[in-house]
């Protein structure tokens, strides 16, 4: 679904490096989310945003920060990456009666 | 906070049998309930959804039921096929989109 685009799709980075994952959408949705998925596990909410001025922590926000640069853009940053942040990251958007996912970013921290 | 509980965590069925996955949500403001199918390494794909003003919705072999009073909703897959094997997630959208923990469905041929 090209309506929600994540970049990069895959990234390998070293421990201690700063990395940014980007998400952009053409759905016109106000709400955007970042989730993390570890192998064999479900989707855990990192941060979510209701609009440009409204950012909220999810259940696992420690070690992460976000920026909602515009309605269509929501980026996730790891200020100092650590190996246990190796995971599959998904961006999602929602409106009242629909929700869409990006393709995912596979991040490996070595 | 809002949460969604999903059961069972794993489900094995024989090809042709039915599979049922159940979810319970806590946020009374939830008004949209999507179900996603996720294959290994891929994004969750929407397979069916239901809105709060509807009690049941069916799409071919897949149906979803919603009981708003009890805050329960369920996914029913009939005549299961091997290609139905995947991880299934329920979700509830109220103030935010909250997911269940997922169900690994294995259809044995």
Coordinates of C-alpha atoms in Angstrom, one line a residue:
Chain A
X1 CA 0.0 0.0 0.0
X2 CA 1.9 3.1 -1.3
X3 CA -0.4 5.4 0.8
X4 CA 1.9 4.9 3.8
X5 CA 5.6 4.9 2.9
X6 CA 8.5 4.1 5.2
X7 CA 12.1 4.7 4.6
X8 CA 14.5 3.0 4.8
X9 CA 13.1 -0.5 4.3
X10 CA 16.2 -2.1 5.8
X11 CA 19.0 -0.7 7.9
X12 CA 22.0 -2.0 9.7
X13 CA 23.6 0.4 12.2
X14 CA 26.2 0.2 14.9
X15 CA 25.6 0.5 18.6
X16 CA 25.6 4.1 19.8
X17 CA 24.7 5.6 16.4
X18 CA 21.8 7.9 15.9
X19 CA 19.3 6.7 13.3
X20 CA 16.0 8.1 12.0
X21 CA 13.2 6.2 10.4
X22 CA 10.8 8.1 8.3
X23 CA 7.1 7.7 7.5
X24 CA 5.0 9.7 5.1
X25 CA 1.3 9.3 4.1
X26 CA -1.0 10.4 1.5
X27 CA -4.2 9.3 3.3
X28 CA -4.8 12.7 4.9
X29 CA -5.1 11.0 8.3
X30 CA -4.5 13.0 11.4
X31 CA -3.4 10.1 13.5
X32 CA -0.1 8.4 13.0
X33 CA 1.7 5.7 15.0
X34 CA 5.0 3.9 15.4
X35 CA 5.0 0.3 16.4
X36 CA 7.7 -2.2 17.1
X37 CA 7.5 -5.9 16.4
X38 CA 9.9 -8.5 17.7
X39 CA 10.1 -12.0 16.2
X40 CA 7.1 -14.1 17.2
X41 CA 5.6 -11.2 19.1
X42 CA 2.8 -8.7 18.6
X43 CA 2.9 -5.0 17.8
X44 CA 3.9 -2.7 20.6
X45 CA 3.1 1.0 20.5
X46 CA 6.1 3.3 20.7
X47 CA 4.6 6.7 20.1
X48 CA 1.5 8.1 18.5
X49 CA 0.4 11.5 17.3
X50 CA -3.1 12.9 16.9
X51 CA -1.9 16.0 15.0
X52 CA 1.2 18.1 14.5
X53 CA 1.1 19.5 18.0
X54 CA 0.0 16.4 19.8
X55 CA 2.6 13.7 20.5
X56 CA 2.0 10.9 23.0
X57 CA 4.1 8.1 24.4
X58 CA 3.1 4.5 23.9
X59 CA 4.0 1.5 26.0
X60 CA 7.7 1.3 25.1
X61 CA 8.9 4.9 24.4
X62 CA 12.2 4.7 26.3
X63 CA 15.1 5.1 24.0
X64 CA 13.0 6.6 21.2
X65 CA 11.9 10.0 20.2
X66 CA 9.6 11.2 17.4
X67 CA 8.9 14.3 15.4
X68 CA 5.7 15.2 13.5
X69 CA 7.0 17.5 10.9
X70 CA 3.7 17.9 9.1
X71 CA 0.4 16.1 9.0
X72 CA 1.8 13.7 6.4
X73 CA 5.2 13.0 8.1
X74 CA 6.0 11.3 11.3
X75 CA 9.6 10.2 12.0
X76 CA 11.1 8.0 14.7
X77 CA 14.6 8.5 16.1
X78 CA 16.9 6.3 18.0
X79 CA 19.3 8.7 19.6
X80 CA 21.8 6.0 20.6
X81 CA 20.9 2.7 19.1
X82 CA 21.4 -0.5 21.1
X83 CA 21.2 -4.1 20.0
X84 CA 17.9 -4.8 21.7
X85 CA 16.3 -2.2 19.5
X86 CA 16.8 -4.7 16.6
X87 CA 13.3 -5.3 15.4
X88 CA 10.8 -4.7 12.6
X89 CA 9.3 -1.2 12.9
X90 CA 5.9 -0.2 11.4
X91 CA 4.3 3.1 10.9
X92 CA 0.5 3.3 10.7
X93 CA -2.1 5.9 10.2
X94 CA -5.8 6.0 11.1
X95 CA -9.0 7.9 10.7
X96 CA -12.4 7.2 12.2
X97 CA -13.0 4.0 10.4
X98 CA -9.8 2.9 8.7
X99 CA -6.2 2.2 9.5
X100 CA -3.3 1.6 7.2
X101 CA 0.3 0.3 7.7
X102 CA 3.5 1.1 6.0
X103 CA 5.7 -1.7 4.6
X104 CA 7.9 -1.9 7.6
X105 CA 11.5 -1.1 8.3
X106 CA 13.8 -3.9 9.4
X107 CA 16.4 -2.4 11.7
X108 CA 19.5 -4.3 12.9
X109 CA 21.8 -2.8 15.5
X110 CA 25.1 -4.5 15.7
Chain B
X1 CA -4.9 2.4 29.8
X2 CA -6.6 0.9 26.8
X3 CA -5.8 -2.7 26.0
X4 CA -7.0 -5.5 23.8
X5 CA -6.8 -9.2 24.9
X6 CA -6.7 -11.8 22.2
X7 CA -7.2 -15.6 22.5
X8 CA -5.9 -18.1 21.8
X9 CA -2.2 -17.3 21.2
X10 CA -1.9 -20.4 19.0
X11 CA -4.5 -22.4 17.1
X12 CA -4.1 -25.5 15.1
X13 CA -6.9 -26.8 12.9
X14 CA -7.4 -29.4 10.3
X15 CA -7.9 -28.2 6.7
X16 CA -11.6 -27.7 6.2
X17 CA -12.4 -27.0 9.8
X18 CA -13.4 -23.6 11.2
X19 CA -11.2 -21.3 13.3
X20 CA -12.4 -18.8 15.8
X21 CA -10.2 -16.1 17.4
X22 CA -11.7 -13.9 20.2
X23 CA -10.8 -10.4 21.4
X24 CA -11.9 -8.3 24.3
X25 CA -11.3 -4.5 24.5
X26 CA -11.3 -2.1 27.3
X27 CA -11.8 1.4 25.7
X28 CA -15.5 2.2 25.6
X29 CA -14.7 4.8 23.0
X30 CA -13.6 2.2 20.5
X31 CA -15.8 2.3 17.4
X32 CA -13.8 0.5 14.7
X33 CA -12.4 -3.1 14.9
X34 CA -10.1 -4.3 12.2
X35 CA -8.6 -7.7 11.8
X36 CA -5.2 -8.2 10.2
X37 CA -3.3 -11.1 8.7
X38 CA 0.4 -11.0 8.8
X39 CA 2.8 -13.3 7.0
X40 CA 6.4 -13.6 8.1
X41 CA 8.4 -10.4 7.6
X42 CA 5.5 -8.6 5.9
X43 CA 3.2 -5.8 7.1
X44 CA -0.2 -6.7 8.6
X45 CA -2.8 -6.8 5.9
X46 CA -6.4 -5.8 6.6
X47 CA -8.7 -8.8 6.0
X48 CA -12.0 -7.6 7.5
X49 CA -13.3 -4.9 9.7
X50 CA -16.4 -4.0 11.6
X51 CA -17.8 -0.7 12.8
X52 CA -19.5 -0.2 16.1
X53 CA -23.0 0.2 14.6
X54 CA -22.9 -3.3 13.1
X55 CA -23.1 -6.7 14.9
X56 CA -21.8 -9.0 12.2
X57 CA -20.1 -8.8 8.9
X58 CA -19.2 -11.5 6.5
X59 CA -16.9 -11.7 3.5
X60 CA -16.8 -15.1 1.8
X61 CA -15.1 -17.5 4.3
X62 CA -14.4 -14.8 6.9
X63 CA -16.8 -13.3 9.3
X64 CA -16.5 -11.0 12.3
X65 CA -19.0 -10.5 15.1
X66 CA -19.1 -7.6 17.6
X67 CA -20.8 -7.4 21.0
X68 CA -20.4 -3.8 22.2
X69 CA -22.1 -4.5 25.5
X70 CA -19.7 -7.2 26.4
X71 CA -16.8 -5.5 24.5
X72 CA -16.1 -8.7 22.7
X73 CA -15.4 -9.2 19.0
X74 CA -14.5 -12.4 17.2
X75 CA -13.1 -13.6 13.9
X76 CA -14.5 -16.7 12.3
X77 CA -12.8 -18.5 9.4
X78 CA -14.7 -21.3 7.8
X79 CA -13.4 -24.1 5.5
X80 CA -9.8 -23.3 6.4
X81 CA -7.1 -23.8 3.9
X82 CA -3.3 -24.1 4.3
X83 CA -2.9 -20.6 2.9
X84 CA -4.8 -19.3 5.9
X85 CA -1.8 -20.2 8.1
X86 CA -0.4 -16.9 9.4
X87 CA -0.5 -14.6 12.4
X88 CA -3.8 -12.8 13.0
X89 CA -4.2 -9.6 15.0
X90 CA -7.3 -7.9 16.2
X91 CA -7.3 -4.2 16.9
X92 CA -9.6 -1.6 18.4
X93 CA -9.6 2.0 17.4
X94 CA -10.9 4.5 19.9
X95 CA -8.6 7.3 21.0
X96 CA -5.7 5.2 19.5
X97 CA -5.2 2.0 17.6
X98 CA -4.5 -0.8 20.0
X99 CA -3.6 -4.4 19.0
X100 CA -4.1 -7.7 20.5
X101 CA -1.1 -9.9 21.0
X102 CA -1.8 -12.0 18.0
X103 CA -2.8 -15.6 17.2
X104 CA -0.6 -18.0 15.3
X105 CA -3.0 -20.0 13.1
X106 CA -1.8 -23.3 11.6
X107 CA -3.9 -25.1 9.2
X108 CA -2.8 -28.7 8.8
X109 CA -3.5 -30.5 5.5

